[in-house]
mmCIF file of C-alpha atoms in Angstrom:
data_model
loop_
_atom_site.group_PDB
_atom_site.id
_atom_site.type_symbol
_atom_site.label_atom_id
_atom_site.label_comp_id
_atom_site.label_asym_id
_atom_site.label_seq_id
_atom_site.Cartn_x
_atom_site.Cartn_y
_atom_site.Cartn_z
ATOM 1 C CA MET A 1 -7.797 19.985 -19.687
ATOM 2 C CA ASP A 2 -11.571 19.709 -18.405
ATOM 3 C CA SER A 3 -11.281 16.991 -15.858
ATOM 4 C CA THR A 4 -14.986 17.545 -15.221
ATOM 5 C CA ARG A 5 -15.824 16.133 -19.284
ATOM 6 C CA ALA A 6 -19.299 14.448 -19.641
ATOM 7 C CA GLY A 7 -19.454 11.221 -18.393
ATOM 8 C CA LYS A 8 -15.819 11.031 -16.640
ATOM 9 C CA THR A 9 -14.087 11.490 -12.957
ATOM 10 C CA TRP A 10 -11.070 10.711 -11.335
ATOM 11 C CA ILE A 11 -10.511 7.385 -9.762
ATOM 12 C CA ALA A 12 -7.664 6.040 -8.149
ATOM 13 C CA ALA A 13 -5.743 3.712 -10.069
ATOM 14 C CA HIS A 14 -2.872 3.761 -7.813
ATOM 15 C CA ARG A 15 -2.201 3.992 -4.180
ATOM 16 C CA SER A 16 0.807 4.453 -1.771
ATOM 17 C CA ALA A 17 -0.067 4.701 2.343
ATOM 18 C CA VAL A 18 3.037 6.613 3.470
ATOM 19 C CA ILE A 19 5.284 6.521 7.073
ATOM 20 C CA ASP A 20 6.776 9.099 8.969
ATOM 21 C CA PRO A 21 10.461 8.414 9.093
ATOM 22 C CA HIS A 22 11.090 9.944 12.733
ATOM 23 C CA GLU A 23 9.226 6.602 13.896
ATOM 24 C CA ALA A 24 11.216 5.323 16.768
ATOM 25 C CA PHE A 25 11.004 1.804 15.191
ATOM 26 C CA LYS A 26 11.879 1.491 11.591
ATOM 27 C CA LEU A 27 11.264 -1.632 9.301
ATOM 28 C CA PHE A 28 14.465 -0.039 7.062
ATOM 29 C CA GLU A 29 16.580 2.411 6.636
ATOM 30 C CA VAL A 30 15.108 5.963 6.076
ATOM 31 C CA ARG A 31 16.493 7.616 3.520
ATOM 32 C CA SER A 32 17.020 11.699 2.292
ATOM 33 C CA PHE A 33 18.340 13.207 -0.887
ATOM 34 C CA THR A 34 20.133 16.202 -2.178
ATOM 35 C CA ASP A 35 20.965 17.337 -5.808
ATOM 36 C CA GLN A 36 19.721 13.552 -6.956
ATOM 37 C CA THR A 37 17.356 11.979 -9.384
ATOM 38 C CA VAL A 38 14.977 10.020 -7.990
ATOM 39 C CA ARG A 39 13.008 7.182 -10.208
ATOM 40 C CA GLN A 40 10.783 4.807 -9.364
ATOM 41 C CA THR A 41 7.921 2.628 -10.934
ATOM 42 C CA LEU A 42 4.521 2.185 -10.604
ATOM 43 C CA ARG A 43 1.956 -0.077 -11.877
ATOM 44 C CA PRO A 44 -1.409 1.411 -12.119
ATOM 45 C CA ALA A 45 -4.242 -1.214 -11.073
ATOM 46 C CA GLY A 46 -6.839 0.802 -13.666
ATOM 47 C CA THR A 47 -7.483 2.350 -17.293
ATOM 48 C CA GLY A 48 -8.072 5.932 -18.129
ATOM 49 C CA GLU A 49 -7.852 8.517 -20.490
ATOM 50 C CA ALA A 50 -5.746 10.938 -18.663
ATOM 51 C CA LEU A 51 -3.730 10.616 -15.042
ATOM 52 C CA ARG A 52 -2.931 13.248 -12.473
ATOM 53 C CA VAL A 53 0.160 12.523 -9.481
ATOM 54 C CA HIS A 54 -0.028 12.626 -5.928
ATOM 55 C CA LEU A 55 3.380 13.279 -4.047
ATOM 56 C CA SER A 56 3.752 14.163 -0.266
ATOM 57 C CA ASN A 57 5.520 15.664 2.223
ATOM 58 C CA ARG A 58 2.999 14.783 5.116
ATOM 59 C CA TYR A 59 6.029 13.390 7.426
ATOM 60 C CA GLY A 60 8.230 15.969 6.211
ATOM 61 C CA ARG A 61 10.067 18.745 8.590
ATOM 62 C CA THR A 62 11.108 21.291 6.094
ATOM 63 C CA PRO A 63 9.489 22.371 2.390
ATOM 64 C CA LEU A 64 10.161 19.827 -0.278
ATOM 65 C CA GLU A 65 11.335 21.165 -3.455
ATOM 66 C CA ILE A 66 10.567 19.446 -6.428
ATOM 67 C CA GLY A 67 13.013 20.495 -9.443
ATOM 68 C CA GLY A 68 11.380 18.722 -11.716
ATOM 69 C CA ALA A 69 8.819 15.501 -12.342
ATOM 70 C CA HIS A 70 8.387 13.475 -15.154
ATOM 71 C CA LEU A 71 6.439 10.482 -16.118
ATOM 72 C CA ALA A 72 7.131 7.768 -18.890
ATOM 73 C CA ARG A 73 6.476 4.490 -19.633
ATOM 74 C CA ARG A 74 9.332 2.043 -18.366
ATOM 75 C CA THR A 75 11.041 -0.850 -20.534
ATOM 76 C CA GLU A 76 12.833 -2.575 -17.300
ATOM 77 C CA GLY A 77 15.429 -1.742 -14.411
ATOM 78 C CA SER A 78 15.528 1.631 -14.483
ATOM 79 C CA THR A 79 14.776 2.324 -18.742
ATOM 80 C CA ILE A 80 12.492 4.090 -19.986
ATOM 81 C CA ASP A 81 10.860 4.825 -23.240
ATOM 82 C CA PRO A 82 12.134 8.019 -24.101
ATOM 83 C CA THR A 83 9.353 8.915 -26.716
ATOM 84 C CA THR A 84 6.438 8.403 -24.043
ATOM 85 C CA ASP A 85 7.995 11.019 -21.704
ATOM 86 C CA VAL A 86 6.106 14.130 -20.572
ATOM 87 C CA THR A 87 7.137 16.621 -17.755
ATOM 88 C CA LEU A 88 4.176 16.870 -14.869
ATOM 89 C CA LEU A 89 3.428 20.412 -14.155
ATOM 90 C CA PHE A 90 1.832 21.873 -11.152
ATOM 91 C CA THR A 91 -0.361 25.075 -11.203
ATOM 92 C CA GLY A 92 1.396 24.977 -15.088
ATOM 93 C CA ALA A 93 4.573 25.404 -13.953
ATOM 94 C CA GLU A 94 7.622 22.641 -13.541
ATOM 95 C CA THR A 95 8.897 23.040 -10.463
ATOM 96 C CA VAL A 96 7.155 23.123 -6.930
ATOM 97 C CA THR A 97 7.815 23.249 -3.032
ATOM 98 C CA ILE A 98 5.662 21.130 -1.174
ATOM 99 C CA PRO A 99 5.577 23.014 2.447
ATOM 100 C CA ALA A 100 6.218 20.695 5.142
ATOM 101 C CA GLY A 101 3.051 18.322 6.183
ATOM 102 C CA GLU A 102 1.317 19.235 3.470
ATOM 103 C CA GLU A 103 0.634 17.106 -0.121
ATOM 104 C CA ILE A 104 0.330 18.372 -3.533
ATOM 105 C CA THR A 105 -1.623 16.598 -6.849
ATOM 106 C CA SER A 106 0.023 17.752 -10.636
ATOM 107 C CA ASP A 107 -2.301 19.039 -13.454
ATOM 108 C CA PRO A 108 -3.745 16.610 -15.487
ATOM 109 C CA VAL A 109 -2.090 14.967 -18.195
ATOM 110 C CA GLU A 110 -3.623 14.150 -21.396
ATOM 111 C CA SER A 111 -2.298 10.240 -21.788
ATOM 112 C CA THR A 112 -3.883 7.023 -22.076
ATOM 113 C CA VAL A 113 -2.694 5.174 -19.163
ATOM 114 C CA THR A 114 -3.226 1.272 -19.501
ATOM 115 C CA ALA A 115 -4.128 -0.910 -15.932
ATOM 116 C CA GLY A 116 -0.870 -3.059 -15.168
ATOM 117 C CA GLU A 117 1.709 -1.367 -17.539
ATOM 118 C CA GLU A 118 4.657 -0.140 -15.729
ATOM 119 C CA LEU A 119 4.751 3.684 -15.094
ATOM 120 C CA ALA A 120 8.440 5.560 -14.415
ATOM 121 C CA LEU A 121 8.116 8.430 -12.270
ATOM 122 C CA SER A 122 11.438 10.604 -12.128
ATOM 123 C CA LEU A 123 11.596 13.429 -10.202
ATOM 124 C CA TYR A 124 14.113 16.183 -9.809
ATOM 125 C CA LEU A 125 15.556 16.792 -6.120
ATOM 126 C CA PRO A 126 17.576 20.041 -5.585
ATOM 127 C CA GLY A 127 17.766 20.436 -2.082
ATOM 128 C CA ASP A 128 17.938 18.736 0.826
ATOM 129 C CA THR A 129 15.078 16.586 0.740
ATOM 130 C CA GLY A 130 15.548 15.656 4.921
ATOM 131 C CA LEU A 131 14.281 12.424 5.941
ATOM 132 C CA THR A 132 11.226 11.255 3.788
ATOM 133 C CA THR A 133 7.738 10.528 3.796
ATOM 134 C CA HIS A 134 8.105 6.875 2.410
ATOM 135 C CA SER A 135 6.209 3.666 1.879
ATOM 136 C CA ALA A 136 7.789 0.285 2.847
ATOM 137 C CA ILE A 137 7.009 -1.744 -0.024
ATOM 138 C CA PRO A 138 6.947 -0.394 -3.880
ATOM 139 C CA TYR A 139 5.776 -2.142 -6.349
ATOM 140 C CA ASP A 140 9.718 -2.281 -7.344
ATOM 141 C CA VAL A 141 13.182 -1.595 -6.813
ATOM 142 C CA GLY A 142 13.567 2.194 -7.055
ATOM 143 C CA HIS A 143 16.748 4.490 -8.635
ATOM 144 C CA ALA A 144 18.743 7.339 -7.490
ATOM 145 C CA VAL A 145 21.385 9.053 -9.486
ATOM 146 C CA PRO A 146 23.729 12.310 -8.849
ATOM 147 C CA GLY A 147 22.325 15.549 -10.293
ATOM 148 C CA ASP A 148 19.455 16.336 -12.663
ATOM 149 C CA GLN A 149 18.883 13.037 -14.996
ATOM 150 C CA LEU A 150 15.056 13.410 -15.434
ATOM 151 C CA THR A 151 15.800 12.647 -19.300
ATOM 152 C CA ALA A 152 18.146 10.268 -19.466
ATOM 153 C CA GLU A 153 16.645 6.882 -20.949
ATOM 154 C CA SER A 154 18.683 5.028 -18.652
ATOM 155 C CA LEU A 155 20.356 5.467 -15.419
ATOM 156 C CA ASP A 156 23.943 4.049 -14.601
ATOM 157 C CA GLU A 157 25.024 3.337 -11.332
ATOM 158 C CA THR A 158 22.422 3.691 -9.590
ATOM 159 C CA ASP A 159 21.616 3.825 -5.653
ATOM 160 C CA GLU A 160 18.743 1.099 -5.653
ATOM 161 C CA LEU A 161 16.021 2.009 -3.257
ATOM 162 C CA ILE A 162 13.765 -0.797 -1.522
ATOM 163 C CA THR A 163 11.374 1.813 -0.231
ATOM 164 C CA GLY A 164 8.613 4.063 -2.176
ATOM 165 C CA HIS A 165 9.468 7.806 -1.378
ATOM 166 C CA PHE A 166 6.802 10.985 -1.919
ATOM 167 C CA ILE A 167 4.322 9.135 -3.889
ATOM 168 C CA THR A 168 1.172 8.708 -2.339
ATOM 169 C CA GLY A 169 -1.081 8.065 -6.016
ATOM 170 C CA ILE A 170 -2.025 7.958 -9.219
ATOM 171 C CA ASP A 171 -5.686 8.777 -10.526
ATOM 172 C CA VAL A 172 -6.759 7.791 -14.131
ATOM 173 C CA LEU A 173 -9.966 9.568 -15.506
ATOM 174 C CA ALA A 174 -12.504 7.061 -15.963
ATOM 175 C CA PRO A 175 -15.962 6.274 -16.782
ATOM 176 C CA GLU A 176 -18.266 7.739 -13.818
ATOM 177 C CA ASN A 177 -19.686 4.472 -13.025
ATOM 178 C CA THR A 178 -16.172 2.751 -12.287
ATOM 179 C CA ARG A 179 -16.326 1.574 -8.706
ATOM 180 C CA ILE A 180 -13.069 -0.117 -7.119
ATOM 181 C CA ALA A 181 -12.218 -1.679 -3.767
ATOM 182 C CA VAL A 182 -9.551 -0.573 -1.393
ATOM 183 C CA ALA A 183 -7.619 -3.138 0.287
ATOM 184 C CA PHE A 184 -6.883 -1.749 4.050
ATOM 185 C CA GLY A 185 -4.012 -2.997 6.153
ATOM 186 C CA ASP A 186 -0.745 -4.619 7.318
ATOM 187 C CA SER A 187 2.079 -6.147 5.103
ATOM 188 C CA TRP A 188 -0.300 -8.982 4.200
ATOM 189 C CA ILE A 189 -1.991 -6.372 1.936
ATOM 190 C CA GLU A 190 1.013 -4.401 1.147
ATOM 191 C CA GLY A 191 2.735 -7.224 -0.443
ATOM 192 C CA MET A 192 5.994 -7.562 1.943
ATOM 193 C CA ALA A 193 8.164 -10.814 1.185
ATOM 194 C CA THR A 194 6.517 -10.995 -2.710
ATOM 195 C CA THR A 195 8.803 -10.893 -5.628
ATOM 196 C CA PRO A 196 9.332 -6.876 -6.368
ATOM 197 C CA GLY A 197 8.583 -6.078 -9.942
ATOM 198 C CA THR A 198 5.839 -8.761 -10.270
ATOM 199 C CA GLY A 199 2.655 -7.789 -8.856
ATOM 200 C CA GLY A 200 2.935 -10.711 -6.183
ATOM 201 C CA SER A 201 0.908 -8.992 -3.651
ATOM 202 C CA PHE A 202 -2.479 -10.723 -2.528
ATOM 203 C CA PRO A 203 -4.358 -7.428 -3.674
ATOM 204 C CA THR A 204 -2.686 -7.324 -7.055
ATOM 205 C CA GLN A 205 -3.593 -11.202 -7.633
ATOM 206 C CA LEU A 206 -7.213 -10.450 -7.106
ATOM 207 C CA ASP A 207 -7.051 -7.898 -8.892
ATOM 208 C CA ARG A 208 -6.099 -9.989 -12.151
ATOM 209 C CA ARG A 209 -9.176 -12.414 -11.493
ATOM 210 C CA LEU A 210 -11.676 -8.982 -11.562
ATOM 211 C CA THR A 211 -13.604 -8.580 -14.864
ATOM 212 C CA THR A 212 -14.621 -4.892 -13.716
ATOM 213 C CA GLY A 213 -13.356 -2.218 -11.411
ATOM 214 C CA TRP A 214 -10.184 -2.605 -9.875
ATOM 215 C CA ILE A 215 -8.169 -2.975 -6.450
ATOM 216 C CA VAL A 216 -5.765 -0.595 -5.125
ATOM 217 C CA ALA A 217 -3.540 -1.337 -1.736
ATOM 218 C CA THR A 218 -3.271 1.308 1.269
ATOM 219 C CA GLY A 219 -1.239 -2.026 3.485
ATOM 220 C CA ILE A 220 1.766 -0.484 5.684
ATOM 221 C CA SER A 221 4.025 -3.640 6.993
ATOM 222 C CA GLY A 222 3.893 -3.438 10.172
ATOM 223 C CA ASN A 223 1.212 -1.725 10.775
ATOM 224 C CA ARG A 224 -1.747 -1.973 13.674
ATOM 225 C CA LEU A 225 -5.083 -1.695 14.138
ATOM 226 C CA LEU A 226 -4.892 0.087 18.031
ATOM 227 C CA THR A 227 -1.387 1.215 18.222
ATOM 228 C CA ASP A 228 0.742 3.678 15.899
ATOM 229 C CA GLU A 229 4.151 2.333 14.580
ATOM 230 C CA ILE A 230 4.415 1.522 12.013
ATOM 231 C CA GLY A 231 2.758 4.090 10.745
ATOM 232 C CA ALA A 232 -0.370 5.754 11.854
ATOM 233 C CA HIS A 233 -3.241 2.578 12.978
ATOM 234 C CA LEU A 234 -5.579 2.027 10.959
ATOM 235 C CA LEU A 235 -8.068 3.696 12.542
ATOM 236 C CA ALA A 236 -6.586 7.120 12.558
ATOM 237 C CA ARG A 237 -6.042 6.612 8.834
ATOM 238 C CA VAL A 238 -9.027 5.126 7.439
ATOM 239 C CA GLU A 239 -10.334 8.431 6.379
ATOM 240 C CA ARG A 240 -7.389 9.422 4.513
ATOM 241 C CA ASP A 241 -6.611 5.393 3.228
ATOM 242 C CA VAL A 242 -9.890 4.816 2.641
ATOM 243 C CA LEU A 243 -12.381 7.512 2.769
ATOM 244 C CA SER A 244 -10.895 9.575 0.830
ATOM 245 C CA VAL A 245 -9.668 7.359 -2.016
ATOM 246 C CA PRO A 246 -12.229 8.539 -5.224
ATOM 247 C CA GLY A 247 -13.866 5.702 -6.998
ATOM 248 C CA ALA A 248 -13.981 3.047 -3.611
ATOM 249 C CA SER A 249 -17.276 1.359 -2.947
ATOM 250 C CA HIS A 250 -15.312 -1.921 -1.218
ATOM 251 C CA VAL A 251 -12.608 -1.848 1.274
ATOM 252 C CA ILE A 252 -11.027 -5.496 2.425
ATOM 253 C CA ILE A 253 -9.541 -5.124 5.672
ATOM 254 C CA HIS A 254 -6.763 -7.744 7.180
ATOM 255 C CA THR A 255 -4.959 -6.381 10.517
ATOM 256 C CA GLY A 256 -4.793 -7.667 13.944
ATOM 257 C CA LEU A 257 -1.269 -9.349 13.607
ATOM 258 C CA ASN A 258 1.432 -6.963 14.546
ATOM 259 C CA ASP A 259 -0.882 -5.656 17.549
ATOM 260 C CA LEU A 260 -0.513 -9.592 18.782
ATOM 261 C CA GLY A 261 3.158 -10.017 17.702
ATOM 262 C CA LEU A 262 4.340 -6.491 18.265
ATOM 263 C CA PRO A 263 4.379 -6.338 21.596
ATOM 264 C CA GLY A 264 6.772 -8.996 22.331
ATOM 265 C CA ALA A 265 8.902 -8.933 19.509
ATOM 266 C CA ILE A 266 12.680 -8.111 20.912
ATOM 267 C CA ALA A 267 13.306 -5.530 18.235
ATOM 268 C CA PHE A 268 10.695 -3.554 18.830
ATOM 269 C CA PRO A 269 11.654 -0.971 21.533
ATOM 270 C CA GLU A 270 8.615 0.168 23.052
ATOM 271 C CA PRO A 271 5.834 -2.476 23.006
ATOM 272 C CA ALA A 272 2.609 -2.228 23.717
ATOM 273 C CA LYS A 273 0.161 -4.054 26.035
ATOM 274 C CA LEU A 274 -1.077 -6.710 24.278
ATOM 275 C CA PRO A 275 -4.371 -6.000 23.358
ATOM 276 C CA THR A 276 -7.003 -8.718 24.411
ATOM 277 C CA ALA A 277 -9.939 -10.381 21.886
ATOM 278 C CA ALA A 278 -12.664 -7.677 23.481
ATOM 279 C CA ASP A 279 -9.986 -5.153 22.560
ATOM 280 C CA LEU A 280 -9.667 -5.935 18.820
ATOM 281 C CA ILE A 281 -13.064 -7.278 18.256
ATOM 282 C CA THR A 282 -14.474 -3.451 19.838
ATOM 283 C CA ALA A 283 -12.238 -1.977 16.980
ATOM 284 C CA LEU A 284 -13.047 -3.632 14.304
ATOM 285 C CA THR A 285 -16.780 -3.150 15.167
ATOM 286 C CA THR A 286 -15.537 0.126 15.197
ATOM 287 C CA LEU A 287 -14.326 0.489 11.684
ATOM 288 C CA ALA A 288 -16.172 -1.322 9.948
ATOM 289 C CA ASP A 289 -19.294 0.942 11.368
ATOM 290 C CA ARG A 290 -17.231 3.921 9.959
ATOM 291 C CA LEU A 291 -17.053 2.521 6.414
ATOM 292 C CA HIS A 292 -20.517 1.289 6.358
ATOM 293 C CA THR A 293 -21.556 4.818 7.424
ATOM 294 C CA ALA A 294 -19.542 6.259 4.241
ATOM 295 C CA GLY A 295 -21.622 3.394 2.320
ATOM 296 C CA LEU A 296 -18.929 0.995 1.123
ATOM 297 C CA THR A 297 -19.233 -2.668 1.716
ATOM 298 C CA VAL A 298 -17.167 -3.908 4.477
ATOM 299 C CA ILE A 299 -15.069 -7.474 3.949
ATOM 300 C CA GLY A 300 -13.006 -8.620 6.765
ATOM 301 C CA SER A 301 -10.374 -11.526 6.772
ATOM 302 C CA THR A 302 -9.519 -13.702 9.643
ATOM 303 C CA ILE A 303 -5.786 -13.042 10.723
ATOM 304 C CA GLY A 304 -3.444 -14.596 9.205
ATOM 305 C CA PRO A 305 -0.782 -17.791 11.044
ATOM 306 C CA TYR A 306 2.360 -17.010 12.267
ATOM 307 C CA ALA A 307 3.441 -19.615 14.750
ATOM 308 C CA GLY A 308 7.267 -20.507 14.543
ATOM 309 C CA THR A 309 8.166 -16.944 12.968
ATOM 310 C CA VAL A 310 11.551 -16.444 12.837
ATOM 311 C CA TYR A 311 10.878 -12.849 14.991
ATOM 312 C CA PRO A 312 12.072 -13.483 18.266
ATOM 313 C CA GLY A 313 9.027 -12.385 20.925
ATOM 314 C CA TYR A 314 6.763 -12.221 18.063
ATOM 315 C CA ASP A 315 4.839 -15.098 18.682
ATOM 316 C CA THR A 316 3.531 -15.745 22.056
ATOM 317 C CA GLU A 317 1.004 -18.226 23.647
ATOM 318 C CA GLU A 318 -0.928 -15.345 24.934
ATOM 319 C CA GLY A 319 -1.136 -14.269 21.316
ATOM 320 C CA GLN A 320 -2.244 -17.149 19.470
ATOM 321 C CA HIS A 321 -5.061 -17.846 21.688
ATOM 322 C CA THR A 322 -6.089 -14.056 21.572
ATOM 323 C CA ARG A 323 -5.986 -14.532 17.770
ATOM 324 C CA ALA A 324 -7.927 -18.343 18.058
ATOM 325 C CA GLU A 325 -10.540 -15.881 19.512
ATOM 326 C CA VAL A 326 -11.090 -13.060 17.003
ATOM 327 C CA ASN A 327 -10.974 -15.889 14.469
ATOM 328 C CA THR A 328 -13.739 -17.439 16.073
ATOM 329 C CA TRP A 329 -15.623 -14.677 15.955
ATOM 330 C CA LEU A 330 -14.614 -13.632 12.497
ATOM 331 C CA LEU A 331 -15.653 -17.095 11.344
ATOM 332 C CA GLY A 332 -19.437 -16.672 13.360
ATOM 333 C CA ASP A 333 -22.178 -14.841 12.781
ATOM 334 C CA SER A 334 -22.051 -11.446 15.228
ATOM 335 C CA HIS A 335 -19.160 -10.028 13.207
ATOM 336 C CA PRO A 336 -20.268 -6.781 11.770
ATOM 337 C CA PHE A 337 -18.665 -7.066 8.069
ATOM 338 C CA ASP A 338 -20.741 -7.484 4.922
ATOM 339 C CA ALA A 339 -18.106 -11.009 4.257
ATOM 340 C CA VAL A 340 -15.287 -12.486 6.020
ATOM 341 C CA ILE A 341 -12.545 -13.900 3.611
ATOM 342 C CA ASP A 342 -10.843 -16.974 5.263
ATOM 343 C CA ILE A 343 -7.060 -15.965 4.980
ATOM 344 C CA ALA A 344 -6.036 -18.314 7.659
ATOM 345 C CA ALA A 345 -7.213 -21.375 6.535
ATOM 346 C CA ALA A 346 -6.315 -20.829 2.616
ATOM 347 C CA VAL A 347 -2.514 -20.561 3.842
ATOM 348 C CA ALA A 348 -2.547 -22.293 6.911
ATOM 349 C CA ASP A 349 -1.168 -25.910 7.212
ATOM 350 C CA PRO A 350 -3.506 -28.210 7.988
ATOM 351 C CA ASP A 351 -1.714 -30.159 10.374
ATOM 352 C CA ARG A 352 -0.105 -27.286 12.322
ATOM 353 C CA PRO A 353 -2.742 -24.364 11.321
ATOM 354 C CA THR A 354 -1.073 -21.938 13.281
ATOM 355 C CA ARG A 355 1.656 -22.059 11.145
ATOM 356 C CA ILE A 356 2.092 -20.857 7.201
ATOM 357 C CA HIS A 357 1.895 -23.774 5.096
ATOM 358 C CA ASP A 358 5.455 -24.919 3.857
ATOM 359 C CA ASP A 359 4.747 -23.863 0.648
ATOM 360 C CA TYR A 360 3.558 -20.702 0.904
ATOM 361 C CA ASN A 361 6.018 -19.598 3.316
ATOM 362 C CA SER A 362 8.168 -16.872 2.510
ATOM 363 C CA GLY A 363 10.980 -18.062 4.651
ATOM 364 C CA ASP A 364 10.487 -16.240 8.114
ATOM 365 C CA GLY A 365 7.364 -18.023 9.278
ATOM 366 C CA LEU A 366 5.443 -14.193 9.347
ATOM 367 C CA HIS A 367 4.527 -13.597 5.919
ATOM 368 C CA VAL A 368 3.126 -15.590 2.904
ATOM 369 C CA ASN A 369 5.694 -15.827 -0.721
ATOM 370 C CA ASP A 370 3.661 -15.351 -4.366
ATOM 371 C CA ALA A 371 1.935 -18.703 -4.473
ATOM 372 C CA GLY A 372 0.733 -18.128 -0.843
ATOM 373 C CA ALA A 373 -0.692 -14.305 -1.813
ATOM 374 C CA LYS A 374 -1.889 -16.169 -4.890
ATOM 375 C CA ALA A 375 -3.413 -18.826 -2.740
ATOM 376 C CA ILE A 376 -5.137 -16.081 -0.626
ATOM 377 C CA ALA A 377 -6.326 -14.500 -4.076
ATOM 378 C CA ASP A 378 -7.794 -17.648 -5.428
ATOM 379 C CA ALA A 379 -10.111 -17.893 -1.968
ATOM 380 C CA VAL A 380 -11.836 -15.108 -2.286
ATOM 381 C CA ASP A 381 -15.723 -15.403 -3.728
ATOM 382 C CA LEU A 382 -15.646 -12.938 -6.307
ATOM 383 C CA SER A 383 -19.265 -12.124 -5.822
ATOM 384 C CA LEU A 384 -18.299 -10.471 -2.738
ATOM 385 C CA LEU A 385 -16.133 -7.935 -5.622
ATOM 386 C CA GLU A 386 -19.063 -6.935 -7.916
ATOM 387 C CA LEU A 387 -17.510 -3.565 -8.672
#
């Protein structure tokens, strides 16, 4: 297929930022697969007349054998519409081995993709994958079953997967003037604690308000601005997860929460030194400058509230003081961003502004629920996203 046809180009319609399974701290159990079919659901944010899929073995320590890959429209759960099932090819072959540390892109598939539809990607993994390159919060729960069941309409007695595996993105062939935004940051971007399979995250709910372009998200739950784990820190992954995203013209950033909370968290094995406000401001300025140099419109956000969180040691007096300093700077006139979304004000309890409002609290005091994510999305001035 000619992917350079007149007036069309590849634009990112879905992205997943991935994590090294060998990190010391793990939000969820890491997985490996042997002689299993893994079916995962993706929700492309954009429409196009063809697609291609990106798979990753970035953090694998052995070659990853893909014994087959199929894509179909999902009807519900692990069930697909078999009339839409297509076989993905890799340089013309149905199987491929991805070397350790590498990634691969499928051959283009001539199939119209519609924004918001649910696609099921099925991978047959014949050999031992080793611990998988994965994302913490996929669009929906995935499914694993024994053997090669790539073409099965429905998978029975599945092992449910709460994390995503090997998938880093989908591109669609769209008009070359298409522009998109990348939501970049931590769990508030990835959608931790929103309802799986509903598109309840803040970026997805904001995307529904747009009339042109769309939003893809590269959040990592537990991610930090300055320090690795969970995932590479933002300054280290900005090239891969923002600047290399085709079609990106805007970026929305939420970060700093875990820089302030994880150093004191009892569950975290090797806490880093709590950064000062000056440390975070310097790093945010460096990040904004790098993105501006690449020609992007850069939208920052205040650090969300988290006082009273259930996670022991996360909420400290020093961390709250630093958060207040950074947010004051972000709401002032000296920050380097093109605009700042006041995420904190959108979801804070007005009587206790360091806490998430009860109506928006997921229950852990650190993450918002679907209603809280909608409140953030509704607080965004759409003139900031003229895509």
